[in-house]
Amino acid sequence: MKPEDIMYWVKFIAALAMGFAAANISLSLQSVQGAVIAIMAAALIYVILSAALPKLFTEEVQALSKRKIYLNGLGTYIGIFLISWIIFFNIIA
């Protein structure tokens, strides 16, 4: 498995975890503020992951452009985050 694929799947799993956390935050705060906090936390986690993951791999991955590293898995992260948030919210509530 290529390092880019590993980074992609780590972001996928992080999106699932953030969806679960967002559902818990939304239910505990029960206001629009909970949703705003959850979305900002998910964005922050994505940026941190995108910056930190390439440092765990060889120079080949570190030589990739920052644009490619940040865009790798972005759409999946957003989609899985939103879908898992909705599913977990409905399961927990």
PDB file of C-alpha atoms in Angstrom, residues 3 6-8 14 16 21 24 29 31 37 47-49 52 56 60-62 64 67-68 70-72 75 78 86 91:
ATOM      1  CA  PRO A   3       1.849   6.098   1.628  1.00  0.00           C
ATOM      2  CA  ILE A   6      -2.419   5.129   4.078  1.00  0.00           C
ATOM      3  CA  MET A   7      -2.890   8.876   4.557  1.00  0.00           C
ATOM      4  CA  TYR A   8      -6.247   8.622   2.776  1.00  0.00           C
ATOM      5  CA  ALA A  14     -10.590  10.326  11.497  1.00  0.00           C
ATOM      6  CA  LEU A  16     -15.721   8.642  11.310  1.00  0.00           C
ATOM      7  CA  ALA A  21     -17.647  13.353  18.386  1.00  0.00           C
ATOM      8  CA  ASN A  24     -22.020  13.919  21.000  1.00  0.00           C
ATOM      9  CA  LEU A  29     -24.993  21.510  23.722  1.00  0.00           C
ATOM     10  CA  SER A  31     -27.854  24.512  20.041  1.00  0.00           C
ATOM     11  CA  ILE A  37     -17.925  23.883  17.333  1.00  0.00           C
ATOM     12  CA  VAL A  47      -5.550  20.411   8.801  1.00  0.00           C
ATOM     13  CA  ILE A  48      -3.493  18.911  11.639  1.00  0.00           C
ATOM     14  CA  LEU A  49      -3.641  15.440  10.062  1.00  0.00           C
ATOM     15  CA  ALA A  52       1.478  15.766  10.391  1.00  0.00           C
ATOM     16  CA  LEU A  56       5.722   9.945   9.254  1.00  0.00           C
ATOM     17  CA  GLU A  60       9.155  10.679  -1.335  1.00  0.00           C
ATOM     18  CA  VAL A  61       5.905  11.623   0.394  1.00  0.00           C
ATOM     19  CA  GLN A  62       7.410  14.710   1.975  1.00  0.00           C
ATOM     20  CA  LEU A  64       4.806  15.916  -2.663  1.00  0.00           C
ATOM     21  CA  ARG A  67      -1.656  21.071  -2.323  1.00  0.00           C
ATOM     22  CA  LYS A  68      -1.686  17.376  -3.220  1.00  0.00           C
ATOM     23  CA  TYR A  70      -4.141  18.535   1.585  1.00  0.00           C
ATOM     24  CA  LEU A  71      -6.457  17.566  -1.289  1.00  0.00           C
ATOM     25  CA  ASN A  72      -5.800  13.821  -0.906  1.00  0.00           C
ATOM     26  CA  GLY A  75     -13.898  15.138  -0.334  1.00  0.00           C
ATOM     27  CA  ILE A  78     -16.112  15.900   4.364  1.00  0.00           C
ATOM     28  CA  ILE A  86     -26.068  12.241  10.882  1.00  0.00           C
ATOM     29  CA  ILE A  91     -28.524   6.409  16.791  1.00  0.00           C
TER      30      ILE A  91
END
